[in-house]
PDB file of C-alpha atoms in Angstrom:
ATOM      1  CA  THR A   1      95.430  72.236  97.247  1.00  0.00           C
ATOM      2  CA  VAL A   2      93.469  75.498  97.514  1.00  0.00           C
ATOM      3  CA  ASP A   3      92.250  75.111  94.120  1.00  0.00           C
ATOM      4  CA  GLN A   4      90.866  71.716  94.280  1.00  0.00           C
ATOM      5  CA  ALA A   5      89.136  72.868  97.239  1.00  0.00           C
ATOM      6  CA  LYS A   6      87.440  75.866  95.656  1.00  0.00           C
ATOM      7  CA  TRP A   7      86.712  73.687  92.682  1.00  0.00           C
ATOM      8  CA  ILE A   8      84.790  71.162  94.893  1.00  0.00           C
ATOM      9  CA  VAL A   9      82.929  74.112  96.625  1.00  0.00           C
ATOM     10  CA  GLU A  10      81.883  75.729  93.448  1.00  0.00           C
ATOM     11  CA  ASN A  11      80.982  72.497  91.789  1.00  0.00           C
ATOM     12  CA  LEU A  12      79.371  70.309  94.169  1.00  0.00           C
ATOM     13  CA  ASN A  13      77.725  72.636  96.505  1.00  0.00           C
ATOM     14  CA  GLY A  14      73.998  72.447  95.971  1.00  0.00           C
ATOM     15  CA  ASN A  15      74.121  69.496  93.503  1.00  0.00           C
ATOM     16  CA  VAL A  16      73.497  65.734  93.741  1.00  0.00           C
ATOM     17  CA  PRO A  17      77.015  64.139  93.400  1.00  0.00           C
ATOM     18  CA  GLY A  18      77.756  60.740  92.288  1.00  0.00           C
ATOM     19  CA  HIS A  19      75.402  58.044  93.772  1.00  0.00           C
ATOM     20  CA  LEU A  20      73.613  60.164  96.083  1.00  0.00           C
ATOM     21  CA  THR A  21      70.143  60.997  95.918  1.00  0.00           C
ATOM     22  CA  ALA A  22      69.986  64.503  97.761  1.00  0.00           C
ATOM     23  CA  PRO A  23      72.085  67.906  97.167  1.00  0.00           C
ATOM     24  CA  VAL A  24      74.880  68.373  99.049  1.00  0.00           C
ATOM     25  CA  LYS A  25      76.218  71.415 101.135  1.00  0.00           C
ATOM     26  CA  VAL A  26      79.763  71.932 100.692  1.00  0.00           C
ATOM     27  CA  VAL A  27      81.560  74.942 102.063  1.00  0.00           C
ATOM     28  CA  PHE A  28      84.973  76.258 103.340  1.00  0.00           C
ATOM     29  CA  ALA A  29      85.684  75.567 106.840  1.00  0.00           C
ATOM     30  CA  THR A  30      85.684  78.717 108.859  1.00  0.00           C
ATOM     31  CA  PRO A  31      89.367  79.818 109.602  1.00  0.00           C
ATOM     32  CA  ARG A  32      90.700  80.837 113.078  1.00  0.00           C
ATOM     33  CA  GLU A  33      89.867  84.233 114.484  1.00  0.00           C
ATOM     34  CA  GLY A  34      92.145  86.810 113.336  1.00  0.00           C
ATOM     35  CA  TYR A  35      93.097  85.192 109.997  1.00  0.00           C
ATOM     36  CA  THR A  36      92.199  87.645 106.781  1.00  0.00           C
ATOM     37  CA  PRO A  37      92.086  85.182 103.698  1.00  0.00           C
ATOM     38  CA  PRO A  38      93.935  86.811 100.754  1.00  0.00           C
ATOM     39  CA  ILE A  39      91.888  87.760  97.872  1.00  0.00           C
ATOM     40  CA  ASP A  40      92.985  87.775  94.348  1.00  0.00           C
ATOM     41  CA  THR A  41      90.260  89.803  92.799  1.00  0.00           C
ATOM     42  CA  PHE A  42      89.879  93.506  92.791  1.00  0.00           C
ATOM     43  CA  PHE A  43      87.051  96.001  91.714  1.00  0.00           C
ATOM     44  CA  VAL A  44      88.170  98.946  89.618  1.00  0.00           C
ATOM     45  CA  ALA A  45      85.782 102.060  88.710  1.00  0.00           C
ATOM     46  CA  GLY A  46      86.869 104.930  86.677  1.00  0.00           C
ATOM     47  CA  LEU A  47      87.436 102.903  83.367  1.00  0.00           C
ATOM     48  CA  PRO A  48      86.689 104.501  79.971  1.00  0.00           C
ATOM     49  CA  VAL A  49      83.115 104.093  79.234  1.00  0.00           C
ATOM     50  CA  THR A  50      84.332 102.280  76.223  1.00  0.00           C
ATOM     51  CA  CYS A  51      86.623  99.948  78.029  1.00  0.00           C
ATOM     52  CA  THR A  52      86.726  96.430  76.672  1.00  0.00           C
ATOM     53  CA  THR A  53      87.769  93.366  78.571  1.00  0.00           C
ATOM     54  CA  GLU A  54      90.769  93.217  76.137  1.00  0.00           C
ATOM     55  CA  GLN A  55      91.552  96.621  76.973  1.00  0.00           C
ATOM     56  CA  ALA A  56      91.299  96.312  80.880  1.00  0.00           C
ATOM     57  CA  THR A  57      93.197  93.170  80.443  1.00  0.00           C
ATOM     58  CA  ARG A  58      96.175  95.303  79.062  1.00  0.00           C
ATOM     59  CA  ALA A  59      95.809  97.907  81.354  1.00  0.00           C
ATOM     60  CA  PHE A  60      96.688  95.598  84.552  1.00  0.00           C
ATOM     61  CA  ALA A  61      98.443  92.736  82.988  1.00  0.00           C
ATOM     62  CA  GLN A  62     101.690  95.286  83.421  1.00  0.00           C
ATOM     63  CA  TYR A  63     101.169  94.833  87.037  1.00  0.00           C
ATOM     64  CA  GLY A  64     100.850  91.022  87.044  1.00  0.00           C
ATOM     65  CA  ASN A  65      99.047  87.919  85.398  1.00  0.00           C
ATOM     66  CA  VAL A  66      95.504  88.945  84.480  1.00  0.00           C
ATOM     67  CA  LYS A  67      93.338  85.728  85.176  1.00  0.00           C
ATOM     68  CA  GLN A  68      89.889  87.078  84.447  1.00  0.00           C
ATOM     69  CA  VAL A  69      88.256  90.331  83.666  1.00  0.00           C
ATOM     70  CA  THR A  70      84.442  90.881  83.909  1.00  0.00           C
ATOM     71  CA  MET A  71      83.201  94.142  82.899  1.00  0.00           C
ATOM     72  CA  MET A  72      80.130  95.709  84.488  1.00  0.00           C
ATOM     73  CA  PRO A  73      77.474  96.791  82.400  1.00  0.00           C
ATOM     74  CA  VAL A  74      77.652 100.873  81.943  1.00  0.00           C
ATOM     75  CA  ALA A  75      74.425 102.669  83.227  1.00  0.00           C
ATOM     76  CA  PRO A  76      72.885 104.795  80.594  1.00  0.00           C
ATOM     77  CA  GLY A  77      74.278 108.576  81.080  1.00  0.00           C
ATOM     78  CA  LYS A  78      77.518 107.426  82.749  1.00  0.00           C
ATOM     79  CA  THR A  79      80.874 108.488  81.847  1.00  0.00           C
ATOM     80  CA  THR A  80      82.970 105.544  83.312  1.00  0.00           C
ATOM     81  CA  ALA A  81      83.053 101.726  83.481  1.00  0.00           C
ATOM     82  CA  ALA A  82      83.786  99.258  86.030  1.00  0.00           C
ATOM     83  CA  ALA A  83      85.087  95.749  86.315  1.00  0.00           C
ATOM     84  CA  PHE A  84      86.211  93.137  88.511  1.00  0.00           C
ATOM     85  CA  ILE A  85      89.672  91.706  87.637  1.00  0.00           C
ATOM     86  CA  LYS A  86      91.163  88.650  89.073  1.00  0.00           C
ATOM     87  CA  MET A  87      94.850  88.214  89.327  1.00  0.00           C
ATOM     88  CA  GLU A  88      97.014  85.148  89.396  1.00  0.00           C
ATOM     89  CA  THR A  89      98.110  85.806  93.082  1.00  0.00           C
ATOM     90  CA  ALA A  90      96.204  87.799  95.970  1.00  0.00           C
ATOM     91  CA  ASP A  91      99.864  89.713  96.123  1.00  0.00           C
ATOM     92  CA  GLN A  92      99.183  91.138  92.548  1.00  0.00           C
ATOM     93  CA  ALA A  93      96.100  92.329  93.381  1.00  0.00           C
ATOM     94  CA  LYS A  94      97.085  93.804  96.794  1.00  0.00           C
ATOM     95  CA  TRP A  95      99.938  95.301  94.947  1.00  0.00           C
ATOM     96  CA  ILE A  96      97.537  96.875  92.506  1.00  0.00           C
ATOM     97  CA  VAL A  97      95.097  98.183  95.272  1.00  0.00           C
ATOM     98  CA  ASP A  98      98.200  99.604  97.202  1.00  0.00           C
ATOM     99  CA  ASN A  99      99.563 101.433  94.572  1.00  0.00           C
ATOM    100  CA  LEU A 100      97.124 102.547  91.653  1.00  0.00           C
ATOM    101  CA  ASN A 101      93.862 103.491  93.966  1.00  0.00           C
ATOM    102  CA  GLY A 102      93.477 107.039  92.956  1.00  0.00           C
ATOM    103  CA  ASN A 103      96.047 106.855  90.285  1.00  0.00           C
ATOM    104  CA  ILE A 104      96.238 106.506  86.507  1.00  0.00           C
ATOM    105  CA  PRO A 105      97.549 103.101  85.298  1.00  0.00           C
ATOM    106  CA  GLY A 106      99.653 102.847  82.153  1.00  0.00           C
ATOM    107  CA  GLY A 107      97.750 103.149  79.168  1.00  0.00           C
ATOM    108  CA  LEU A 108      94.596 104.581  80.871  1.00  0.00           C
ATOM    109  CA  THR A 109      93.985 108.782  80.866  1.00  0.00           C
ATOM    110  CA  ASN A 110      92.304 109.110  84.075  1.00  0.00           C
ATOM    111  CA  PRO A 111      92.515 107.803  87.689  1.00  0.00           C
ATOM    112  CA  VAL A 112      90.721 105.053  89.022  1.00  0.00           C
ATOM    113  CA  LYS A 113      89.348 103.611  92.090  1.00  0.00           C
ATOM    114  CA  VAL A 114      90.638 100.375  93.190  1.00  0.00           C
ATOM    115  CA  ASN A 115      89.705  98.032  96.008  1.00  0.00           C
ATOM    116  CA  LEU A 116      89.919  94.412  96.678  1.00  0.00           C
ATOM    117  CA  ALA A 117      86.531  92.714  95.835  1.00  0.00           C
ATOM    118  CA  GLY A 118      84.346  91.906  99.146  1.00  0.00           C
ATOM    119  CA  ARG A 119      85.813  94.713 101.120  1.00  0.00           C
ATOM    120  CA  ASP A 120      84.751  98.138 101.559  1.00  0.00           C
ATOM    121  CA  ILE A 121      87.491 101.112 100.721  1.00  0.00           C
ATOM    122  CA  LYS A 122      88.588 100.747 104.445  1.00  0.00           C
ATOM    123  CA  GLY A 123      89.663  97.093 103.879  1.00  0.00           C
ATOM    124  CA  LYS A 124      86.778  95.517 106.513  1.00  0.00           C
ATOM    125  CA  GLY A 125      84.704  92.737 105.358  1.00  0.00           C
ATOM    126  CA  LYS A 126      81.326  93.121 103.877  1.00  0.00           C
ATOM    127  CA  GLY A 127      78.663  90.818 103.596  1.00  0.00           C
ATOM    128  CA  MET A 128      77.680  87.416 105.163  1.00  0.00           C
ATOM    129  CA  GLY A 129      80.745  87.378 107.020  1.00  0.00           C
ATOM    130  CA  LYS A 130      79.931  90.545 108.879  1.00  0.00           C
ATOM    131  CA  MET A 131      76.424  89.649 109.338  1.00  0.00           C
ATOM    132  CA  MET A 132      77.288  86.212 111.001  1.00  0.00           C
ATOM    133  CA  GLY A 133      79.050  87.419 113.984  1.00  0.00           C
ATOM    134  CA  LYS A 134      82.290  88.860 115.517  1.00  0.00           C
ATOM    135  CA  GLY A 135      84.842  88.282 112.737  1.00  0.00           C
ATOM    136  CA  GLY A 136      83.478  91.385 110.682  1.00  0.00           C
ATOM    137  CA  GLY A 137      83.993  89.678 107.381  1.00  0.00           C
ATOM    138  CA  LYS A 138      87.445  88.419 108.153  1.00  0.00           C
ATOM    139  CA  ASP A 139      86.292  84.997 107.999  1.00  0.00           C
ATOM    140  CA  LEU A 140      85.435  84.906 104.346  1.00  0.00           C
ATOM    141  CA  MET A 141      87.495  82.056 102.448  1.00  0.00           C
ATOM    142  CA  ALA A 142      89.889  83.126  99.583  1.00  0.00           C
ATOM    143  CA  GLY A 143      88.284  83.615  96.359  1.00  0.00           C
ATOM    144  CA  MET A 144      84.676  84.108  97.815  1.00  0.00           C
ATOM    145  CA  MET A 145      83.279  87.408  97.379  1.00  0.00           C
ATOM    146  CA  SER A 146      80.277  88.727  99.134  1.00  0.00           C
ATOM    147  CA  ILE A 147      77.344  89.402  97.083  1.00  0.00           C
ATOM    148  CA  MET A 148      76.143  92.312  99.059  1.00  0.00           C
ATOM    149  CA  SER A 149      79.520  93.736  98.384  1.00  0.00           C
ATOM    150  CA  MET A 150      79.776  93.313  94.916  1.00  0.00           C
ATOM    151  CA  MET A 151      76.189  94.673  94.472  1.00  0.00           C
ATOM    152  CA  GLY A 152      77.163  97.760  96.343  1.00  0.00           C
ATOM    153  CA  MET A 153      80.479  98.347  94.295  1.00  0.00           C
ATOM    154  CA  MET A 154      78.561  98.037  91.075  1.00  0.00           C
ATOM    155  CA  MET A 155      75.846 100.397  92.375  1.00  0.00           C
ATOM    156  CA  GLU A 156      78.853 102.989  93.425  1.00  0.00           C
ATOM    157  CA  SER A 157      80.283 102.745  89.729  1.00  0.00           C
ATOM    158  CA  MET A 158      76.796 103.262  88.361  1.00  0.00           C
ATOM    159  CA  GLY A 159      76.120 106.223  90.553  1.00  0.00           C
ATOM    160  CA  GLY A 160      73.760 104.570  92.892  1.00  0.00           C
ATOM    161  CA  GLY A 161      73.815 103.720  96.559  1.00  0.00           C
ATOM    162  CA  LYS A 162      74.951 105.862  99.636  1.00  0.00           C
ATOM    163  CA  GLY A 163      77.071 106.081 102.414  1.00  0.00           C
ATOM    164  CA  GLY A 164      80.104 107.875 103.999  1.00  0.00           C
ATOM    165  CA  GLY A 165      82.979 106.748 101.878  1.00  0.00           C
ATOM    166  CA  ARG A 166      81.975 102.844 101.494  1.00  0.00           C
ATOM    167  CA  TYR A 167      80.357 100.879  98.893  1.00  0.00           C
ATOM    168  CA  SER A 168      76.749 100.001 100.044  1.00  0.00           C
ATOM    169  CA  PRO A 169      73.797  98.955  97.902  1.00  0.00           C
ATOM    170  CA  TYR A 170      71.409 100.921 100.046  1.00  0.00           C
TER     171      TYR A 170
END
């Protein structure tokens, strides 16, 4: 299953399994060109600065099954918080991005910015997939997020970074 494959990549890559003597490299195969893998995690900015994991879970659980919430540290002087939220399915995450970006989720008082993790706000891939070639980041496998994209989104939520309507760590 996909979950078993994810577990293998996450737990064996860079480790020495079983009776082997050297670390192994385990990665997902590159999908065919034009394939855009589903992403079940989104980034949300504009949460109340006092927002807890439990409050974020409640705010987004009304739109699907929240599997995990990772609150980002709030930079001193900032008035909003941000989080990565993993949903049960990619369809749930996509629905939230399509319907809540720029809107006020139930239970909150201000509009939020929402986009799929590993994607800029225009939906194009970011990070390693983009740097490695023609796929423009579309070759990222489900569940794998680009570190550069995550850093860019965190910087944006903390008031750092720059760029014309996209998240960037630079």
